[in-house]
mmCIF file with all atom_site columns, C-alpha atoms in Angstrom:
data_model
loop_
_atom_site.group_PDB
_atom_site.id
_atom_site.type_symbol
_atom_site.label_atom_id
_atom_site.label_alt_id
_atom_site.label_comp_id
_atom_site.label_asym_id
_atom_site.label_entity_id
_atom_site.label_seq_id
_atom_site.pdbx_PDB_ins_code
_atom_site.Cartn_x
_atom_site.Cartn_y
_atom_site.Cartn_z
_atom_site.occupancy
_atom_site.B_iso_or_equiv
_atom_site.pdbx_formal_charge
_atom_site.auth_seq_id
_atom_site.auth_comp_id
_atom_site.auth_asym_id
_atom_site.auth_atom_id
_atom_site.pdbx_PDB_model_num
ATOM 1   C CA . UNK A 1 1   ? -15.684 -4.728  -0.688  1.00 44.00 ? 277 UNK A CA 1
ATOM 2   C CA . UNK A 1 2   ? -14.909 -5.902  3.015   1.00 42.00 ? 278 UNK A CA 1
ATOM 3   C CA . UNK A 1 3   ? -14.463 -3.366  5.936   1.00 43.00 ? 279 UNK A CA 1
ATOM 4   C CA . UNK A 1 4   ? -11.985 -4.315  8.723   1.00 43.00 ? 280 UNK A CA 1
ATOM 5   C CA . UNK A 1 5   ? -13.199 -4.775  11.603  1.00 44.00 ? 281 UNK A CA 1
ATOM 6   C CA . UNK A 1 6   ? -11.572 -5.442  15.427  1.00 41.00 ? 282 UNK A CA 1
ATOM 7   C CA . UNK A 1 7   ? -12.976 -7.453  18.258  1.00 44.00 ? 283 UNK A CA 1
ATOM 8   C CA . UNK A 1 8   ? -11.774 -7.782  21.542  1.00 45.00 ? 284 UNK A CA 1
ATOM 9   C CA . UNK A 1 9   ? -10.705 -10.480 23.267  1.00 42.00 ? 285 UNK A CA 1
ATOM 10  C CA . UNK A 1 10  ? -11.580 -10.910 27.096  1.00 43.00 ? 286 UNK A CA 1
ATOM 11  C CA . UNK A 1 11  ? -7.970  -9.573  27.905  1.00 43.00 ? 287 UNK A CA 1
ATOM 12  C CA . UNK A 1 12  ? -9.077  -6.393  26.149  1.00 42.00 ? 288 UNK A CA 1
ATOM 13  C CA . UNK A 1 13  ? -6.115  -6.668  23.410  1.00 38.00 ? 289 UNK A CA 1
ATOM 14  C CA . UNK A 1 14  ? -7.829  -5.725  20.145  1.00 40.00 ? 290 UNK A CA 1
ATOM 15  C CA . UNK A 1 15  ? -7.368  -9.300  17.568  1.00 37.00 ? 291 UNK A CA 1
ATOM 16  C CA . UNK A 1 16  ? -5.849  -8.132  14.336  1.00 39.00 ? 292 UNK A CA 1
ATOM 17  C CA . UNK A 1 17  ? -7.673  -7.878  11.352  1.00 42.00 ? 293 UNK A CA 1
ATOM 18  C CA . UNK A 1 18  ? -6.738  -8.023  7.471   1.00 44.00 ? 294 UNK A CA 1
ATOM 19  C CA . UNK A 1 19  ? -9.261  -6.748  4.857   1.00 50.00 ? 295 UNK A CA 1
ATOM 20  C CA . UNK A 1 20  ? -8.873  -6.690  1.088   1.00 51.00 ? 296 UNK A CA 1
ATOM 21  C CA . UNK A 1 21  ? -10.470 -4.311  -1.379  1.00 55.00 ? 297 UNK A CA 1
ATOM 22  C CA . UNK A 1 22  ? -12.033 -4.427  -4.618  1.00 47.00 ? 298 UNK A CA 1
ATOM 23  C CA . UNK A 1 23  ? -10.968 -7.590  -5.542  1.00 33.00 ? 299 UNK A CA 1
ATOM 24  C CA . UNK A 1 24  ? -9.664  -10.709 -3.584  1.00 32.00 ? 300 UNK A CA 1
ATOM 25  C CA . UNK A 1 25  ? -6.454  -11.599 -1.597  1.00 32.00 ? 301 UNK A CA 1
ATOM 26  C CA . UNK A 1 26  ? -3.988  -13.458 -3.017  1.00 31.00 ? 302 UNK A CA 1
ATOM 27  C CA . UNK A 1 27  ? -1.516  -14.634 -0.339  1.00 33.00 ? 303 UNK A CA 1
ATOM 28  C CA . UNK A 1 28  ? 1.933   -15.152 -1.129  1.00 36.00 ? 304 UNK A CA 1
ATOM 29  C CA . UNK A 1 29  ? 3.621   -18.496 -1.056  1.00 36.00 ? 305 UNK A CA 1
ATOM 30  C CA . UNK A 1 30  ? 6.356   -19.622 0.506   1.00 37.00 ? 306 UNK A CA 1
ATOM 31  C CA . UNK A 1 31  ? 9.447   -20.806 -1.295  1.00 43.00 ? 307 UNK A CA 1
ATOM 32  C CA . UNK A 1 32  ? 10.252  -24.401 -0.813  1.00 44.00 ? 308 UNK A CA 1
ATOM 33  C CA . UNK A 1 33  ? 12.402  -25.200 2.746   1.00 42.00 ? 309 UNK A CA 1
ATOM 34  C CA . UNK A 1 34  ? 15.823  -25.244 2.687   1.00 40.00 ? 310 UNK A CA 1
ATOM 35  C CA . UNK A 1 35  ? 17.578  -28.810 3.602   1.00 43.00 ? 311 UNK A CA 1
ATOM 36  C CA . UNK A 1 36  ? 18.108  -28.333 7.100   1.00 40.00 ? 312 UNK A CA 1
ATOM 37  C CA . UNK A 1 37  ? 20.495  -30.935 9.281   1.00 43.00 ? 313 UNK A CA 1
ATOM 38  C CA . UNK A 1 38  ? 23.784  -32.485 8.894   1.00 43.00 ? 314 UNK A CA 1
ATOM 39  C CA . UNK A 1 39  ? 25.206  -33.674 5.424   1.00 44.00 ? 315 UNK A CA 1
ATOM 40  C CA . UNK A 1 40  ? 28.312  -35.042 4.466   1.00 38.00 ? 316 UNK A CA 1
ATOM 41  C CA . UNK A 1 41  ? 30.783  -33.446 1.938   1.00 43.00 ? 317 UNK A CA 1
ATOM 42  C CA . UNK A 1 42  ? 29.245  -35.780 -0.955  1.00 41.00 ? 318 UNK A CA 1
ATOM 43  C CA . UNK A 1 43  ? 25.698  -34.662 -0.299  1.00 39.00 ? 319 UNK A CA 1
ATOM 44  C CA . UNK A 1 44  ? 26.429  -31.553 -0.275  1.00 37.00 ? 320 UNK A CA 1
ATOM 45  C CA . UNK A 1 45  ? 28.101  -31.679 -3.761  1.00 43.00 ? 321 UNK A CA 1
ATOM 46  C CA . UNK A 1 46  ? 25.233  -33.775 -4.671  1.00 41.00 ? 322 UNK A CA 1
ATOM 47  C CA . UNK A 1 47  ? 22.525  -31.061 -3.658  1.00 36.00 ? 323 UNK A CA 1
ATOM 48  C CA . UNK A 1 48  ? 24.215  -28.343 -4.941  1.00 39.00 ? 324 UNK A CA 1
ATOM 49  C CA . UNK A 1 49  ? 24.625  -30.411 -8.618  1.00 42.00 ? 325 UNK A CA 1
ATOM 50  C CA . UNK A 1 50  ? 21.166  -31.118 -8.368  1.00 39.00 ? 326 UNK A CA 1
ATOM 51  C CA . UNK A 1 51  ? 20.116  -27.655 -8.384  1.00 42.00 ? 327 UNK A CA 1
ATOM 52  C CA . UNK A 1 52  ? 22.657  -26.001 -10.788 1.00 39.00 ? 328 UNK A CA 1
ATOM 53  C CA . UNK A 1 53  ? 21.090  -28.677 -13.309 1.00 43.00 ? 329 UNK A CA 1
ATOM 54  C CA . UNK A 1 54  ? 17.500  -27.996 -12.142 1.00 43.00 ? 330 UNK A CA 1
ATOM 55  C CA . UNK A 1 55  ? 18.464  -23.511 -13.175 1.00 42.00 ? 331 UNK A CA 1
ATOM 56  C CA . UNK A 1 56  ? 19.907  -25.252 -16.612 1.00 43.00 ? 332 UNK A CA 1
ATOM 57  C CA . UNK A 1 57  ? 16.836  -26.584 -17.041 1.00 40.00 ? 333 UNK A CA 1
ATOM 58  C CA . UNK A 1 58  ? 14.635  -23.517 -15.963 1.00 40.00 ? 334 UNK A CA 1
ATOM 59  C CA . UNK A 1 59  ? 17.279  -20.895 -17.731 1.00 44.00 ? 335 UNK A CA 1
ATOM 60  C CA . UNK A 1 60  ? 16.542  -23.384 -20.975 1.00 44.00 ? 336 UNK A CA 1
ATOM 61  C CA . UNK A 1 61  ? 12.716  -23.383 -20.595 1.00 40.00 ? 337 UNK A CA 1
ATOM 62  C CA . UNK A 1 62  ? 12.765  -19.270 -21.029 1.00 41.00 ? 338 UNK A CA 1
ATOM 63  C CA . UNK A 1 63  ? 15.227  -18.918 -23.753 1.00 41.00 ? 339 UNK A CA 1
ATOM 64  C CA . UNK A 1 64  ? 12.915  -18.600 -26.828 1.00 41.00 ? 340 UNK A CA 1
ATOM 65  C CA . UNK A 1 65  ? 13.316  -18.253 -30.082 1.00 39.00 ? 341 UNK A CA 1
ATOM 66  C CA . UNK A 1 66  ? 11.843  -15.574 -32.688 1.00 40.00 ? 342 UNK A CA 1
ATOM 67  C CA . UNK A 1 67  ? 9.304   -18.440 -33.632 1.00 39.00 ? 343 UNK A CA 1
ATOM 68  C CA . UNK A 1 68  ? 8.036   -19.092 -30.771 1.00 41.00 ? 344 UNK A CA 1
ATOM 69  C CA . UNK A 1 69  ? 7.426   -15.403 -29.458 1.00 41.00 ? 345 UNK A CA 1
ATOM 70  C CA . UNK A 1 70  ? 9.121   -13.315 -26.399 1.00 40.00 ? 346 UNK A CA 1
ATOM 71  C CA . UNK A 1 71  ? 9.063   -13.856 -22.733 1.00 39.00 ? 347 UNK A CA 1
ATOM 72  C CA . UNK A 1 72  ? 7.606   -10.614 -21.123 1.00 39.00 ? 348 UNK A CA 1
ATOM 73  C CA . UNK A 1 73  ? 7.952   -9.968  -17.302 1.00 40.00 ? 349 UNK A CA 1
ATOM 74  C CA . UNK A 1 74  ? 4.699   -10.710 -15.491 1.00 43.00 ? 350 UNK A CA 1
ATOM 75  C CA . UNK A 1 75  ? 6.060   -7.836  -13.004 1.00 49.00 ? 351 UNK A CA 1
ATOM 76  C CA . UNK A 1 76  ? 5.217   -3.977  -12.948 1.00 51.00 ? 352 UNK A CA 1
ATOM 77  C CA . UNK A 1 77  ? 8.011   -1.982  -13.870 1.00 56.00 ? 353 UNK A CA 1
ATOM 78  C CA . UNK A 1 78  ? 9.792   -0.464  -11.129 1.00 62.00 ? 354 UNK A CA 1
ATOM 79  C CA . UNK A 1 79  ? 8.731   3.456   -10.639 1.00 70.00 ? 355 UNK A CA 1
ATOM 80  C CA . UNK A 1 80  ? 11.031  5.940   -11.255 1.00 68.00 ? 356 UNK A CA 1
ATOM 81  C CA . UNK A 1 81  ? 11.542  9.168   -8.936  1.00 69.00 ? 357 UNK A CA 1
ATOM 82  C CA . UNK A 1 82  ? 9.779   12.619  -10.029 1.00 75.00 ? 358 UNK A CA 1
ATOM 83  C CA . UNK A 1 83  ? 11.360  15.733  -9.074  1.00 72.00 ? 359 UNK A CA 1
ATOM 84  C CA . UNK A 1 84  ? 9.045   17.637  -7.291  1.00 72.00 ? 360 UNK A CA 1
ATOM 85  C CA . UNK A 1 85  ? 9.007   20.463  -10.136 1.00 74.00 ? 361 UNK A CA 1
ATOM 86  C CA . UNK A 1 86  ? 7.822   17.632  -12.737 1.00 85.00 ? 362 UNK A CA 1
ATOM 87  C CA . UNK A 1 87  ? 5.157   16.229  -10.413 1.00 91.00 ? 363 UNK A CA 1
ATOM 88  C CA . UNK A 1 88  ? 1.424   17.053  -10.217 1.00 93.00 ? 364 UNK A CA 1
ATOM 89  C CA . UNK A 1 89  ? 1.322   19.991  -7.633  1.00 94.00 ? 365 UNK A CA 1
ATOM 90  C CA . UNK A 1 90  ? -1.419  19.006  -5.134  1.00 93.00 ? 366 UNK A CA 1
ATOM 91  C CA . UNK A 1 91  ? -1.893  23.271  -4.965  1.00 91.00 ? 367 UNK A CA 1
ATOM 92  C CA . UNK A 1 92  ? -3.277  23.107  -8.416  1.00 93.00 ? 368 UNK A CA 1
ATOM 93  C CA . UNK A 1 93  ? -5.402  20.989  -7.884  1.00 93.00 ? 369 UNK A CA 1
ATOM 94  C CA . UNK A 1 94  ? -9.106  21.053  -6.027  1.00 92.00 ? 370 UNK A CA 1
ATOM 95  C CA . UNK A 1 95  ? -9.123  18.410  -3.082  1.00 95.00 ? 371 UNK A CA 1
ATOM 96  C CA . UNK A 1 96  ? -12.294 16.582  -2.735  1.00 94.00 ? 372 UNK A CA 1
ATOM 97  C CA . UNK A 1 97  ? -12.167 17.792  1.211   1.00 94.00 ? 373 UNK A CA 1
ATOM 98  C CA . UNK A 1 98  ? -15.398 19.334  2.796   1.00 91.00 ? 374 UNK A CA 1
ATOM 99  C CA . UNK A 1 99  ? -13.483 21.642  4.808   1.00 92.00 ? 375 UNK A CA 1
ATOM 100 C CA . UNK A 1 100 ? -16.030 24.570  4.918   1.00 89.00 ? 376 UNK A CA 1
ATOM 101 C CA . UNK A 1 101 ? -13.898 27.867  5.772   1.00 90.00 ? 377 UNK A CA 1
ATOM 102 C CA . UNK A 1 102 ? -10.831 26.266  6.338   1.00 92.00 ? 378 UNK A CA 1
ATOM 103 C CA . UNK A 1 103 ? -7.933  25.668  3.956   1.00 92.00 ? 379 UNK A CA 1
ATOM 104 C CA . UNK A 1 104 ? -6.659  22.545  3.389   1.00 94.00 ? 380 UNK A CA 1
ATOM 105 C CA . UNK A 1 105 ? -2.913  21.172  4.044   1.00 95.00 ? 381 UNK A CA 1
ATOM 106 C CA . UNK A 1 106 ? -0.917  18.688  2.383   1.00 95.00 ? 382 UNK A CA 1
ATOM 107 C CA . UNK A 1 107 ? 0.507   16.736  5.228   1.00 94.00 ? 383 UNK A CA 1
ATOM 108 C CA . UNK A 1 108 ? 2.424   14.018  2.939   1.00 96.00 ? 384 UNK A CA 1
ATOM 109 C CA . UNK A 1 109 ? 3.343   13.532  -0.891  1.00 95.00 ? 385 UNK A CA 1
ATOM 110 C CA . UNK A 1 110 ? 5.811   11.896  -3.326  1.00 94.00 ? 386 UNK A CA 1
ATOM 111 C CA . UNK A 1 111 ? 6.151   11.986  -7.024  1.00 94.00 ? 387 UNK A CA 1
ATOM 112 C CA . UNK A 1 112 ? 7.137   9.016   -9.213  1.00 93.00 ? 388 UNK A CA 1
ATOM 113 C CA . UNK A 1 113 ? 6.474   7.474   -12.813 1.00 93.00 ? 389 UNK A CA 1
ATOM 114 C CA . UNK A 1 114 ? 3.349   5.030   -12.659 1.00 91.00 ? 390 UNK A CA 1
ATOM 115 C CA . UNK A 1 115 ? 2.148   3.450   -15.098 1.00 88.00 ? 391 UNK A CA 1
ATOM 116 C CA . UNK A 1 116 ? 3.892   5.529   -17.600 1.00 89.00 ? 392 UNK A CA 1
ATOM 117 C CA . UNK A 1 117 ? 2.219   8.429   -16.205 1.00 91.00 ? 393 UNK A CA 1
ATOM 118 C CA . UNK A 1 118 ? 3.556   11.685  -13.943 1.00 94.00 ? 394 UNK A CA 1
ATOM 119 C CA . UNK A 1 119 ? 1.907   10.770  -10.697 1.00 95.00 ? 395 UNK A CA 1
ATOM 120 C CA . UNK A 1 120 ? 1.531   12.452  -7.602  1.00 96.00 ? 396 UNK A CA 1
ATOM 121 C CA . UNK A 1 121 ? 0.324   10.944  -4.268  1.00 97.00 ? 397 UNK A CA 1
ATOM 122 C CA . UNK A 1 122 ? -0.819  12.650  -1.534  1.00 97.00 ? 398 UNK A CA 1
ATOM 123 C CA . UNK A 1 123 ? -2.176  12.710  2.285   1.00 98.00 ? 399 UNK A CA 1
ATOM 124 C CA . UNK A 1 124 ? -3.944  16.013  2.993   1.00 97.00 ? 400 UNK A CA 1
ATOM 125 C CA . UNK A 1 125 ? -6.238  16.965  5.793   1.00 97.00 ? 401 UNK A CA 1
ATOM 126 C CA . UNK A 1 126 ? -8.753  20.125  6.668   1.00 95.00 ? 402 UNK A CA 1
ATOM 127 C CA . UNK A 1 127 ? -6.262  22.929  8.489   1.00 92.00 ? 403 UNK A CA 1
ATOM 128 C CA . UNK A 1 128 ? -8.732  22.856  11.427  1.00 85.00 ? 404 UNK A CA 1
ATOM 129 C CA . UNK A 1 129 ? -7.594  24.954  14.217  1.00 79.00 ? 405 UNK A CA 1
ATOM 130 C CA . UNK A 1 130 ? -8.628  22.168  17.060  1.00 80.00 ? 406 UNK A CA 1
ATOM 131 C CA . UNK A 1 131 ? -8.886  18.889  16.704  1.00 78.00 ? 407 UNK A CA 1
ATOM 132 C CA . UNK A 1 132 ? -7.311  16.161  15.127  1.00 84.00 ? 408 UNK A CA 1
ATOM 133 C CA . UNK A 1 133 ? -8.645  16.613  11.142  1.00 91.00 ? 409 UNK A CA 1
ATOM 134 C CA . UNK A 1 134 ? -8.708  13.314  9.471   1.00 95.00 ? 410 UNK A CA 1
ATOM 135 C CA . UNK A 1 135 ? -6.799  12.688  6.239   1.00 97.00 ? 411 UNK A CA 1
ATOM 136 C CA . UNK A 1 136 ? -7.425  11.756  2.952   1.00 98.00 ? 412 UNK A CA 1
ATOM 137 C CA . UNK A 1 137 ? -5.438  10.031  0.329   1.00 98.00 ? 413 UNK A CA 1
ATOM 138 C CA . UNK A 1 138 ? -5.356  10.752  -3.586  1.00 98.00 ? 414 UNK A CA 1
ATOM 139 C CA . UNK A 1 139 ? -3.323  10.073  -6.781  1.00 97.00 ? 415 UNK A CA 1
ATOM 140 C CA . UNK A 1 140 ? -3.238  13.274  -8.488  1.00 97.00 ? 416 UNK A CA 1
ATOM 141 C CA . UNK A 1 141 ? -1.900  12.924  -12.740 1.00 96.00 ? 417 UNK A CA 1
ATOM 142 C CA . UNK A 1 142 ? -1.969  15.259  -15.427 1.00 94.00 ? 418 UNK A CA 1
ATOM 143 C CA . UNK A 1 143 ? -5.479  15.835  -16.513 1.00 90.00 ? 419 UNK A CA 1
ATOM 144 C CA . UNK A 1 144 ? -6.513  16.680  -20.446 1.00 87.00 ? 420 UNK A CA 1
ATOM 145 C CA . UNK A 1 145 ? -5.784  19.944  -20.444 1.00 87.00 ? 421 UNK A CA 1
ATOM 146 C CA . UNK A 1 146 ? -2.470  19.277  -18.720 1.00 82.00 ? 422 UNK A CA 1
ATOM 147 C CA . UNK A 1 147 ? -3.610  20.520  -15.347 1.00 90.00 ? 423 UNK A CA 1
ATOM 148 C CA . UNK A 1 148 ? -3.780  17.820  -12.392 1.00 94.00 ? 424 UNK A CA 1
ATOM 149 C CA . UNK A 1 149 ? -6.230  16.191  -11.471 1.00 96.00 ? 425 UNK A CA 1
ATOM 150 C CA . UNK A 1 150 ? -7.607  13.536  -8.875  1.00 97.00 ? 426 UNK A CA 1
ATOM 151 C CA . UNK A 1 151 ? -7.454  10.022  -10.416 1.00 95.00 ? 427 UNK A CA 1
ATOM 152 C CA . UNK A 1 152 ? -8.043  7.833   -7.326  1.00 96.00 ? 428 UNK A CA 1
ATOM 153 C CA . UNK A 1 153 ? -9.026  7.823   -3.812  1.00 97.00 ? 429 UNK A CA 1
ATOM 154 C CA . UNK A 1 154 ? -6.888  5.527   -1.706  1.00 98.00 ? 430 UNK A CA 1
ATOM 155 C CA . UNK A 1 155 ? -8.495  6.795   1.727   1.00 98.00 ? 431 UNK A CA 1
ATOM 156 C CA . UNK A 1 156 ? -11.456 8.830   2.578   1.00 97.00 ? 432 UNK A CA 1
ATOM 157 C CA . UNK A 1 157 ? -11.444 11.037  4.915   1.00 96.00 ? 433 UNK A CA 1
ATOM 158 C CA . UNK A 1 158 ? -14.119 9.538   6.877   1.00 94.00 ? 434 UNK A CA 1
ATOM 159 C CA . UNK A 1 159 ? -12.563 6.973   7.628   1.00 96.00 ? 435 UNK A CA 1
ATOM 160 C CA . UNK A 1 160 ? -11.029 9.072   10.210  1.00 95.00 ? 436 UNK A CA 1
ATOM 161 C CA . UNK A 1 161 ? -7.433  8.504   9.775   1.00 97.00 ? 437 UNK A CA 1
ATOM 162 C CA . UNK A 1 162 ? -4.444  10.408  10.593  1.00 96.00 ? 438 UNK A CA 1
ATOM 163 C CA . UNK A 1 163 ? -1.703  9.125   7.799   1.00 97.00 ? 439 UNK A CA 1
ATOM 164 C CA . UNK A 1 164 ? 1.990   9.151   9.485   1.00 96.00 ? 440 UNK A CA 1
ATOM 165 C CA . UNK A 1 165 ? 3.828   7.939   6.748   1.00 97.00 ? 441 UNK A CA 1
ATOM 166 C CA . UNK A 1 166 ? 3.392   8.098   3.149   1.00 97.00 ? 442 UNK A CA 1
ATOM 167 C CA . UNK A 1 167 ? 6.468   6.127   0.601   1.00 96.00 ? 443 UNK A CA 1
ATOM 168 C CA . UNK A 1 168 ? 6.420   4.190   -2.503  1.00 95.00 ? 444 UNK A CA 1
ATOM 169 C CA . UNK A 1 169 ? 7.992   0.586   -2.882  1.00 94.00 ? 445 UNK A CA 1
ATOM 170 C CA . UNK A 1 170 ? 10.329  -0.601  -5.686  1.00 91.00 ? 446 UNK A CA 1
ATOM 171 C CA . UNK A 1 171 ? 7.566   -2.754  -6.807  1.00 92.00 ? 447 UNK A CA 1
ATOM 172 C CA . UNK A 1 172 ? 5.446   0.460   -7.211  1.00 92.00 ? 448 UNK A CA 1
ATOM 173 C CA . UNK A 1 173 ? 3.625   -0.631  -4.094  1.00 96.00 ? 449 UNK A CA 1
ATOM 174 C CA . UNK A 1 174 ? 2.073   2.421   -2.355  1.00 97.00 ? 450 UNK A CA 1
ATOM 175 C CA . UNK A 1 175 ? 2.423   2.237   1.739   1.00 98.00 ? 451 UNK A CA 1
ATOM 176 C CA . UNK A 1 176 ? 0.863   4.038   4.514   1.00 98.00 ? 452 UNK A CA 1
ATOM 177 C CA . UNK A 1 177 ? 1.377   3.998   8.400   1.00 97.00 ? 453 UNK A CA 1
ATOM 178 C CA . UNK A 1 178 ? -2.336  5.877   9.857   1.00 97.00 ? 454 UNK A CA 1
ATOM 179 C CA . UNK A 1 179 ? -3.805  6.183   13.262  1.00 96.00 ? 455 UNK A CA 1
ATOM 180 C CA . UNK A 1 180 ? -6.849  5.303   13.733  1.00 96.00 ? 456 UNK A CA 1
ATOM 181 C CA . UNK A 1 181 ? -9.592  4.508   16.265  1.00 95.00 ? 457 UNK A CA 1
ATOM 182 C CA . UNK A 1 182 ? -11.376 1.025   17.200  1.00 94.00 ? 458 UNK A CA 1
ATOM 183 C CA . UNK A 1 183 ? -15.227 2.579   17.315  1.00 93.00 ? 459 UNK A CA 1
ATOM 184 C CA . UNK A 1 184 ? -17.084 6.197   17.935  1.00 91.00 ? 460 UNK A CA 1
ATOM 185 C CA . UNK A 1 185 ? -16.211 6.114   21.487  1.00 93.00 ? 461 UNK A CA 1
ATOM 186 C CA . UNK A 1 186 ? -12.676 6.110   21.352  1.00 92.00 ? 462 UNK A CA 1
ATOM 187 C CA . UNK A 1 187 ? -11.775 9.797   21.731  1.00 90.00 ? 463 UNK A CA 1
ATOM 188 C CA . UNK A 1 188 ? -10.154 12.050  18.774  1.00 84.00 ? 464 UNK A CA 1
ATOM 189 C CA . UNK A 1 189 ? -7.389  12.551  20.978  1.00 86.00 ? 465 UNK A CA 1
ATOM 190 C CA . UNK A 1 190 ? -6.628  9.248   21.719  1.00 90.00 ? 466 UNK A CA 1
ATOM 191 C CA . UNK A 1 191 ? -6.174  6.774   18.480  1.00 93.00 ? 467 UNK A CA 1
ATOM 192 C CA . UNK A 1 192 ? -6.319  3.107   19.768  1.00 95.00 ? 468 UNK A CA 1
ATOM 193 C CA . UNK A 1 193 ? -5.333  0.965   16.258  1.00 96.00 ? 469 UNK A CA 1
ATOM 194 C CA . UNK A 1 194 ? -2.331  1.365   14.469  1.00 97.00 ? 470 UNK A CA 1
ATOM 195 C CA . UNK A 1 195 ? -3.726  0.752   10.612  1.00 97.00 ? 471 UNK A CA 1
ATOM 196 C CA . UNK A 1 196 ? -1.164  -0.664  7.680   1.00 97.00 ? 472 UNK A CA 1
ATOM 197 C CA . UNK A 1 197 ? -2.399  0.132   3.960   1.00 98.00 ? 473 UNK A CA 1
ATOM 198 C CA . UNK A 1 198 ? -0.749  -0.839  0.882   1.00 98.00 ? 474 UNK A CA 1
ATOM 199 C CA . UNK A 1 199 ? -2.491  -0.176  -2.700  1.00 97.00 ? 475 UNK A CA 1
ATOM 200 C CA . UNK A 1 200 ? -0.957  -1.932  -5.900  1.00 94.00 ? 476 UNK A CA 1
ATOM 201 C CA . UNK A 1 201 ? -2.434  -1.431  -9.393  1.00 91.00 ? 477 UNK A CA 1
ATOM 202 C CA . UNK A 1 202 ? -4.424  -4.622  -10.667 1.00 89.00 ? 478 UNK A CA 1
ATOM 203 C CA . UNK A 1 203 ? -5.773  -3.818  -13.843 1.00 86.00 ? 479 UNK A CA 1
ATOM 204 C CA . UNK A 1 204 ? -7.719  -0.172  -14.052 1.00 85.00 ? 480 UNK A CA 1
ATOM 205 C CA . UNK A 1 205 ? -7.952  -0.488  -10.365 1.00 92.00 ? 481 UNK A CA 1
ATOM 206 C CA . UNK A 1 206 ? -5.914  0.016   -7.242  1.00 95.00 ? 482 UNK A CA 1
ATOM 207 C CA . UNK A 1 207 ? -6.670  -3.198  -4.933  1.00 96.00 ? 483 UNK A CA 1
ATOM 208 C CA . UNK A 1 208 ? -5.926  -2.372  -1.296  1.00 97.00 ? 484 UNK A CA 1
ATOM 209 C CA . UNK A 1 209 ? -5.033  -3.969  1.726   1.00 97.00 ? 485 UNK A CA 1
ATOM 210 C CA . UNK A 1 210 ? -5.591  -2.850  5.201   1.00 97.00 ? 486 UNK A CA 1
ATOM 211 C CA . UNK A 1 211 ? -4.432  -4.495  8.393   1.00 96.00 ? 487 UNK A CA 1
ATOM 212 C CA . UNK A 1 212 ? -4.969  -2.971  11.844  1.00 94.00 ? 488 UNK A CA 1
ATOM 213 C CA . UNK A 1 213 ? -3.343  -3.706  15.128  1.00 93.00 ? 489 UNK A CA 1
ATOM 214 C CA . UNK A 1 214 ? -3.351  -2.049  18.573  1.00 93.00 ? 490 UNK A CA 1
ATOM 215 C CA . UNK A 1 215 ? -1.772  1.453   18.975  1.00 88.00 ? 491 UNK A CA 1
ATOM 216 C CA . UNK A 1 216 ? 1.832   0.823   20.831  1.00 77.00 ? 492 UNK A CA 1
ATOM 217 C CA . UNK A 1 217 ? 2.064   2.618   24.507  1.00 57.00 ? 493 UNK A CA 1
ATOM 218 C CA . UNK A 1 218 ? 3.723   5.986   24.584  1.00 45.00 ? 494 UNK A CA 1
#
């Protein structure tokens, strides 16, 4: 597991940082460039001949026959929405929050499909009376008996964020927007980092990735 971490530079900007959890990055590559610069009429026919042929020859390579077996998309399905009255309700359900005498508060939540599966995901945070209370992050599904329960953690709550936003990606990407603070010294009041999470399913697991940058001026 790898923790972010940001240094500063001598100009006192904070360098941005992208960490990956539970198992490695895989970085995305690029397409191949598009022809760029002037072409006559011809070459353009030519081009565009050469790669209606080339999607013959792909489209060709994927039809298969009963023989041979099926093609199956290497892509999650896309989620589906949840009402809210088919959904996990995070009020059923015990929060793993130490929040001593105080009751907790669900700041942010969605419901969808995953993996097949009523899911609910949630940001909820101690209902402190001062302070800024630092959230956590869970996926709450139906447990054995039917009641919910807390599958996964996607962020502790001591790792002292305050979650902004909270949505779910056709891909069935989870996304977060948090504020969150450089090192102990940084007041509560005052978050310094702007923090970017996104948790996909790989396997049993959820892999996450975190990326931090400095807090814009209000």
């Amino acid at each position: 597991m790898m923790h972010p971490r940001c240094h500063p530079t001598p100009e006192g900007t904070v360098l941005v940082e992208l960490a990956v959890e539970t198992v490695q990055m895989t970085e995305q590559q690029a397409g191949p460039p598009v022809p760029a610069g002037p072409r006559t009429g011809t070459r353009v026919r030519h081009w565009v001949l050469v790669a209606v042929a080339t999607a013959t020859v792909i489209a060709g390579a994927l039809a298969v026959n009963p023989a041979q077996g099926v093609v199956t998309p290497t892509r999650p399905a896309a989620p589906s929405a949840l009402p809210a009255a088919a959904a996990p309700d995070p009020a059923k359900v015990r929060l793993p929050l130490d929040c001593g005498p105080f009751p907790t508060t669900v700041a942010l939540s969605f419901g969808a499909v995953l993996d097949g599966r009523p899911t609910t995901v949630v940001a909820a945070h101690c209902a402190a009376e001062n302070g800024t209370p630092p959230d956590g992050v869970y996926v709450l599904t139906p447990g054995q008996d039917g009641r919910p329960q807390v599958s996964a953690t996607l962020v502790d709550p001591h790792e002292g964020l305050t979650v902004t936003e909270l949505k779910l990606r056709s891909d069935a990407t989870v996304t977060a927007r948090a504020r969150g603070y450089s090192s102990d010294e940084i007041p509560r009041y005052a978050p310094d980092l702007t923090v970017l999470l996104s948790w996909h399913r790989q396997g049993g697991d959820w892999l996450r990735t975190r990326t931090t940058e400095p807090a814009a001026k209000v």
